[in-house]
Coordinates of C-alpha atoms in Angstrom, one line a residue:
M88 CA 53.6 95.4 81.9
N89 CA 55.0 93.1 84.5
S90 CA 54.5 89.4 82.9
Q91 CA 54.5 87.7 86.2
N92 CA 51.7 89.3 87.9
N93 CA 50.4 91.4 85.2
Q94 CA 50.2 94.6 87.0
P95 CA 51.6 97.7 85.5
Q96 CA 55.2 98.7 86.4
P97 CA 55.6 101.7 88.8
A98 CA 56.5 105.0 86.9
W99 CA 59.7 105.4 88.6
L100 CA 60.8 101.6 87.4
R101 CA 60.0 102.2 83.8
A102 CA 62.2 105.7 84.1
G103 CA 64.9 103.9 85.6
S104 CA 65.0 101.1 82.8
N105 CA 64.5 103.8 80.1
A106 CA 67.8 105.8 81.4
A107 CA 69.6 102.4 82.1
G108 CA 69.1 101.6 78.5
Q109 CA 70.6 105.0 77.3
L110 CA 74.4 103.9 77.0
P111 CA 77.3 106.3 76.8
D112 CA 79.0 106.5 73.3
D113 CA 80.5 103.6 72.1
R114 CA 83.9 104.8 71.7
R115 CA 84.2 106.2 74.9
R116 CA 82.9 103.0 76.3
A117 CA 85.6 100.9 74.5
A118 CA 88.0 103.3 75.8
L119 CA 86.9 102.5 79.3
A120 CA 86.8 98.7 78.5
A121 CA 90.4 98.9 77.2
F122 CA 91.5 101.2 80.1
L123 CA 90.1 98.5 82.9
A124 CA 91.4 95.6 81.2
E125 CA 95.1 97.5 80.7
S126 CA 94.9 98.1 84.8
E127 CA 94.6 94.2 85.2
S128 CA 97.9 94.3 84.0
L129 CA 99.8 97.0 85.4
A130 CA 98.4 96.1 88.9
P131 CA 100.8 93.3 89.5
L132 CA 103.7 95.2 88.2
L133 CA 103.2 97.9 91.0
M134 CA 102.4 95.5 93.6
L135 CA 105.9 93.3 92.9
H136 CA 107.8 96.8 92.3
S137 CA 106.5 98.2 95.7
L138 CA 107.6 94.7 97.6
M139 CA 111.1 95.1 95.8
R140 CA 111.3 99.0 96.9
L141 CA 110.2 97.8 100.5
E142 CA 112.9 95.2 100.4
F143 CA 110.4 92.0 101.0
C144 CA 112.2 90.3 98.3
A145 CA 115.6 91.2 99.3
E146 CA 115.8 87.4 100.9
D147 CA 115.3 84.2 98.8
R148 CA 112.5 82.9 101.0
W149 CA 110.4 84.8 103.3
Q150 CA 107.4 84.5 105.4
I151 CA 104.8 87.5 105.1
A152 CA 104.1 88.1 108.7
D153 CA 108.1 87.7 109.6
R154 CA 109.3 89.7 106.9
R155 CA 106.8 92.8 107.7
Q156 CA 108.0 92.8 111.4
Q157 CA 111.3 92.9 110.2
L158 CA 111.0 95.6 107.7
R159 CA 108.6 97.6 110.7
I160 CA 105.5 97.8 108.5
A161 CA 102.6 98.2 110.3
P162 CA 100.4 95.2 111.3
C163 CA 97.4 97.2 109.9
F164 CA 98.5 96.4 106.4
D165 CA 98.8 92.2 106.8
E166 CA 95.6 92.2 104.9
L167 CA 96.8 94.2 102.1
L168 CA 100.1 92.4 101.9
Q169 CA 98.4 89.3 101.7
R170 CA 96.0 90.4 98.7
W171 CA 99.3 91.7 97.1
H172 CA 101.2 88.1 97.5
L173 CA 98.1 85.9 96.5
H174 CA 97.5 88.2 93.5
L175 CA 101.2 87.9 92.5
L176 CA 101.1 84.2 92.7
D177 CA 98.1 84.2 90.3
E178 CA 99.9 85.8 87.9
G179 CA 103.0 83.9 88.2
L180 CA 105.5 86.4 89.6
L181 CA 105.7 84.8 93.2
D182 CA 105.4 81.0 94.2
S183 CA 104.3 79.7 97.6
H184 CA 105.5 76.7 99.4
D185 CA 104.9 74.7 102.4
D186 CA 104.5 76.6 105.9
D187 CA 103.8 79.9 104.2
I188 CA 107.1 80.3 102.4
W189 CA 107.3 82.7 99.5
T190 CA 110.0 83.2 96.9
L191 CA 110.4 85.1 93.5
S192 CA 109.3 83.2 90.4
P193 CA 111.9 82.3 87.8
C194 CA 109.4 84.3 85.5
A195 CA 109.9 87.7 87.7
P196 CA 111.4 90.4 85.9
A197 CA 114.4 91.8 87.5
E198 CA 113.8 95.5 89.0
H199 CA 115.1 97.2 86.2
Q200 CA 113.0 95.7 83.7
L201 CA 109.8 96.2 85.8
E202 CA 110.3 99.6 85.8
Q203 CA 110.6 100.1 82.1
R204 CA 107.3 97.8 82.0
I205 CA 105.3 99.8 84.3
D206 CA 106.2 103.2 82.5
D207 CA 105.1 101.5 79.3
A208 CA 101.9 100.4 80.9
R209 CA 101.0 103.8 82.8
H210 CA 101.9 105.2 79.2
R211 CA 99.2 103.0 77.6
L212 CA 96.4 103.7 80.4
R213 CA 97.0 107.8 80.2
Q214 CA 96.3 107.1 76.1
L215 CA 93.1 105.1 77.4
M216 CA 91.6 107.7 79.6
N217 CA 89.1 109.7 77.3
W218 CA 86.5 108.0 78.9
L219 CA 86.8 110.8 81.5
D220 CA 86.0 114.6 81.2
D221 CA 89.4 115.3 82.9
A222 CA 91.9 112.7 83.1
T223 CA 94.5 114.5 85.4
P224 CA 92.9 113.8 88.8
L225 CA 92.6 110.0 88.2
A226 CA 96.2 110.1 86.6
E227 CA 97.6 111.9 89.6
A228 CA 95.7 109.4 92.1
L229 CA 97.0 106.5 90.1
F230 CA 100.6 107.5 89.5
S231 CA 101.8 109.9 91.9
R232 CA 103.4 109.4 95.2
S233 CA 104.5 105.9 95.0
Q234 CA 107.5 106.7 97.2
Q235 CA 105.0 108.4 99.7
M236 CA 102.8 105.3 99.9
E237 CA 105.8 103.2 100.8
D238 CA 106.7 105.4 103.6
W239 CA 102.9 105.1 104.9
L240 CA 103.4 101.3 105.2
R241 CA 105.9 101.9 107.7
A242 CA 104.2 104.9 109.3
P243 CA 100.1 104.5 108.9
S244 CA 99.8 107.4 111.2
L245 CA 101.0 109.7 108.2
A246 CA 98.5 108.1 105.9
K247 CA 95.9 108.9 108.5
D248 CA 96.4 112.6 108.7
W249 CA 96.8 112.9 105.1
R250 CA 93.7 113.9 103.1
P251 CA 93.9 113.1 99.4
D252 CA 91.6 114.7 96.7
L253 CA 90.5 111.3 95.9
N254 CA 89.8 108.4 98.3
L255 CA 90.0 104.6 97.4
H256 CA 86.2 104.2 96.5
Q257 CA 86.2 107.3 94.4
L258 CA 88.8 106.2 91.5
L259 CA 86.1 105.2 88.9
H260 CA 83.7 107.9 90.2
M261 CA 85.4 110.4 88.3
P262 CA 83.4 112.8 85.8
G263 CA 83.1 110.9 82.8
I264 CA 80.9 108.3 81.1
I265 CA 80.3 106.1 84.6
S266 CA 79.4 109.0 86.5
D267 CA 76.8 110.3 84.0
Y268 CA 75.3 107.1 83.0
F269 CA 74.5 106.2 86.9
A270 CA 73.7 109.9 87.4
G271 CA 71.3 109.9 84.6
I272 CA 69.6 106.7 86.2
A273 CA 69.3 108.3 89.8
V274 CA 67.9 111.5 88.1
S275 CA 65.2 109.7 86.5
V276 CA 64.1 107.7 89.4
L277 CA 64.5 109.8 92.3
P278 CA 61.9 112.5 91.9
L279 CA 59.3 110.0 90.8
L280 CA 60.1 107.8 94.2
L281 CA 59.6 111.0 96.2
D282 CA 56.7 111.7 94.6
E283 CA 55.4 108.5 96.2
S284 CA 56.5 110.0 99.9
R285 CA 54.2 111.3 102.3
S286 CA 55.9 114.4 102.3
D287 CA 55.2 117.9 100.5
V288 CA 58.8 119.2 101.1
P289 CA 60.9 116.2 100.7
S290 CA 64.4 116.2 102.9
L291 CA 67.4 114.2 101.7
L292 CA 70.7 112.9 103.4
A293 CA 73.6 112.5 101.3
L294 CA 76.5 110.7 102.3
G295 CA 80.1 110.0 100.2
H296 CA 80.9 111.4 97.1
T297 CA 78.4 112.5 94.8
P298 CA 78.8 113.0 91.3
P299 CA 77.8 116.6 90.1
R300 CA 75.1 116.0 87.9
L301 CA 73.2 114.0 90.9
Q302 CA 73.8 116.8 93.2
D303 CA 72.1 119.0 91.2
C304 CA 69.2 117.1 91.1
L305 CA 69.2 116.7 94.7
T306 CA 68.8 120.5 95.0
R307 CA 65.8 120.4 92.7
V308 CA 63.7 117.7 94.2
A309 CA 64.2 118.0 97.8
A310 CA 63.4 121.1 99.9
S311 CA 66.4 120.2 101.9
V312 CA 69.9 118.3 101.4
V313 CA 72.0 117.3 104.0
P314 CA 75.4 116.3 103.4
L315 CA 76.8 114.0 105.8
D316 CA 80.5 113.2 106.9
S317 CA 81.0 109.5 107.7
E318 CA 84.2 110.4 109.9
R319 CA 81.5 111.7 112.6
S320 CA 78.8 110.6 114.5
L321 CA 75.6 111.0 112.8
A322 CA 74.2 112.2 116.2
D323 CA 76.6 115.3 115.9
Q324 CA 75.2 116.2 112.9
L325 CA 71.7 115.8 112.7
P326 CA 68.7 117.1 115.0
G327 CA 67.1 114.4 117.4
D328 CA 63.5 115.0 115.8
S329 CA 64.4 115.2 112.3
L330 CA 63.2 112.7 109.8
H331 CA 64.3 112.4 106.1
D332 CA 62.6 110.8 103.0
A333 CA 65.4 109.6 101.3
V334 CA 69.2 109.0 101.9
V335 CA 71.7 108.8 99.0
L336 CA 74.9 106.7 99.9
S337 CA 78.0 106.1 97.6
D338 CA 80.3 103.1 98.2
L339 CA 79.0 101.7 101.6
L340 CA 81.1 99.2 101.6
N341 CA 84.3 101.2 101.8
Q342 CA 83.0 103.0 105.1
P343 CA 85.0 102.0 108.3
S344 CA 81.7 100.4 109.8
P345 CA 79.2 100.2 107.0
D346 CA 76.5 98.0 109.2
H347 CA 77.1 100.3 112.0
L348 CA 76.4 102.9 109.4
L349 CA 73.1 101.7 108.3
A350 CA 71.9 101.2 112.0
E351 CA 72.7 104.5 112.7
L352 CA 71.1 106.1 109.8
R353 CA 67.6 104.3 110.9
P354 CA 66.5 106.8 113.8
W355 CA 66.7 109.5 111.2
L356 CA 64.6 107.9 108.2
A357 CA 60.9 108.2 107.9
P358 CA 59.0 105.2 107.3
G359 CA 59.0 104.1 103.9
A360 CA 62.1 106.4 103.1
V361 CA 64.1 105.6 99.7
L362 CA 67.6 104.6 99.8
M363 CA 69.8 105.0 96.6
L364 CA 73.4 103.4 96.9
L365 CA 76.1 103.6 94.1
Q366 CA 78.5 101.0 94.7
N367 CA 81.6 99.8 93.1
T368 CA 81.1 95.7 93.6
A369 CA 84.1 94.8 91.2
E370 CA 87.2 93.9 92.7
R371 CA 90.0 95.9 90.9
P372 CA 93.7 95.0 91.7
L373 CA 94.5 98.2 90.7
H374 CA 92.8 100.2 93.6
W375 CA 94.8 97.8 96.0
V376 CA 97.9 99.3 95.0
T377 CA 97.6 103.1 95.2
P378 CA 98.0 105.8 97.9
A379 CA 94.2 105.9 98.5
A380 CA 94.4 102.1 99.4
V381 CA 97.0 102.5 101.8
Q382 CA 95.4 105.2 103.5
A383 CA 92.1 103.1 103.2
H384 CA 93.9 100.0 105.4
A385 CA 95.7 102.8 107.7
R386 CA 92.3 103.8 108.8
V387 CA 90.1 100.8 108.6
G388 CA 92.7 97.9 108.8
Q389 CA 90.2 95.6 106.4
L390 CA 87.7 96.7 103.8
E391 CA 84.8 94.7 103.1
A392 CA 84.7 92.9 99.9
H393 CA 83.3 94.7 96.8
C394 CA 80.6 92.0 96.6
E395 CA 77.0 92.7 95.1
H396 CA 75.7 89.8 97.4
R397 CA 77.2 91.2 100.5
C398 CA 75.6 94.7 99.7
Q399 CA 72.4 93.4 99.1
Q400 CA 72.8 91.3 102.3
M401 CA 73.7 94.4 104.5
L402 CA 70.8 96.4 103.2
S403 CA 68.3 93.7 104.0
Q404 CA 69.7 93.2 107.6
A405 CA 69.3 97.0 107.9
G406 CA 65.8 96.8 107.5
F407 CA 65.9 98.1 103.6
A408 CA 63.9 96.2 101.0
L409 CA 65.8 96.2 97.7
L410 CA 63.4 97.4 94.7
Q411 CA 65.6 97.1 91.9
S412 CA 69.5 97.7 90.6
W413 CA 71.1 98.7 87.7
P414 CA 72.5 97.6 85.2
Q415 CA 71.3 94.1 84.9
A416 CA 74.2 91.4 84.5
D417 CA 73.6 91.0 80.7
S418 CA 74.0 94.6 80.2
P419 CA 76.7 96.4 78.3
M420 CA 77.5 98.7 81.1
A421 CA 78.0 95.9 83.6
F422 CA 81.8 95.4 83.0
A423 CA 82.2 98.5 84.5
G424 CA 81.7 97.0 87.9
Q425 CA 79.5 99.6 89.2
R426 CA 75.7 99.2 90.6
L427 CA 73.1 101.4 91.5
F428 CA 70.6 99.9 94.4
V429 CA 67.6 101.3 95.1
A430 CA 65.9 100.1 98.1
R431 CA 63.2 101.3 100.8
Y432 CA 63.1 101.5 104.4
D433 CA 60.7 99.7 106.2
P434 CA 61.5 99.5 109.9
S435 CA 59.5 96.2 110.8
S436 CA 61.7 94.3 108.9
Y437 CA 64.8 95.3 110.6
R438 CA 66.9 92.3 112.1

């Protein structure tokens, strides 16, 4: 019972809460926590190493914009380079002075020492990947093509044309305990929410990476599941008179224009349609220093902050009333930095 209004909870809410309480195996959960902690220490090493290889630090003192122009790095990477510098400042590896002058910190390791520390950290990370069903794709996304990444900084057209196996927002959506945990909640909730719809044959839209277990659920509970390509206009992919009872999104904030995407979805959603959004809401410095991060900035220029409040605000402004999110802040799975939002489309509330 809901203690505030003494009304019984909806069946979907009870089912979701029960599923959210089904925690992954303690050993694999501890491995994920250790992986995330270790990645925090690897990220600044990779950032500094990339700056050194790009010859950013070849001068004793530099300004970011001037040095970027001298090295012929594309302007679309300004925000990424700023992130790297500020994070390295926090880590004590760079110093900042008046007039936006930057220098290497006396504590910064020499390049050969840096390479050894990176190799050691990568080895430790590989040992901590047993929270994944298959660690090879994530290892490839994190540790390969570093030279290619630096080429892309100088020629972003190369990054735009190359389509990696994993995008930036998918780095933690690999088959494993995170994917299974959130798919378990969604699988429990979605059929019950669709039972409340007025449609006898529910139709769903799916946008972004969908975990295999959730994909199987979608095909069981809906008469049709329409996969959407975020690179193309929805008008080019959907009949003008079609209405859908649910939309399943993954990582809205990493879409090129999330506000526009939500607004573009509205004409194809039936009133009261369900929206389920799996969103990475944690800022992971390791995400900023991968080939996928460079490609994302080449394509978009600047990414939305991975902020739960920002995500909720965008949903509200687009006419979606937030019903629930999992896991709760005090949940043992909250450290993973992922959230599953459940919202309902209300055309009358569109701002």
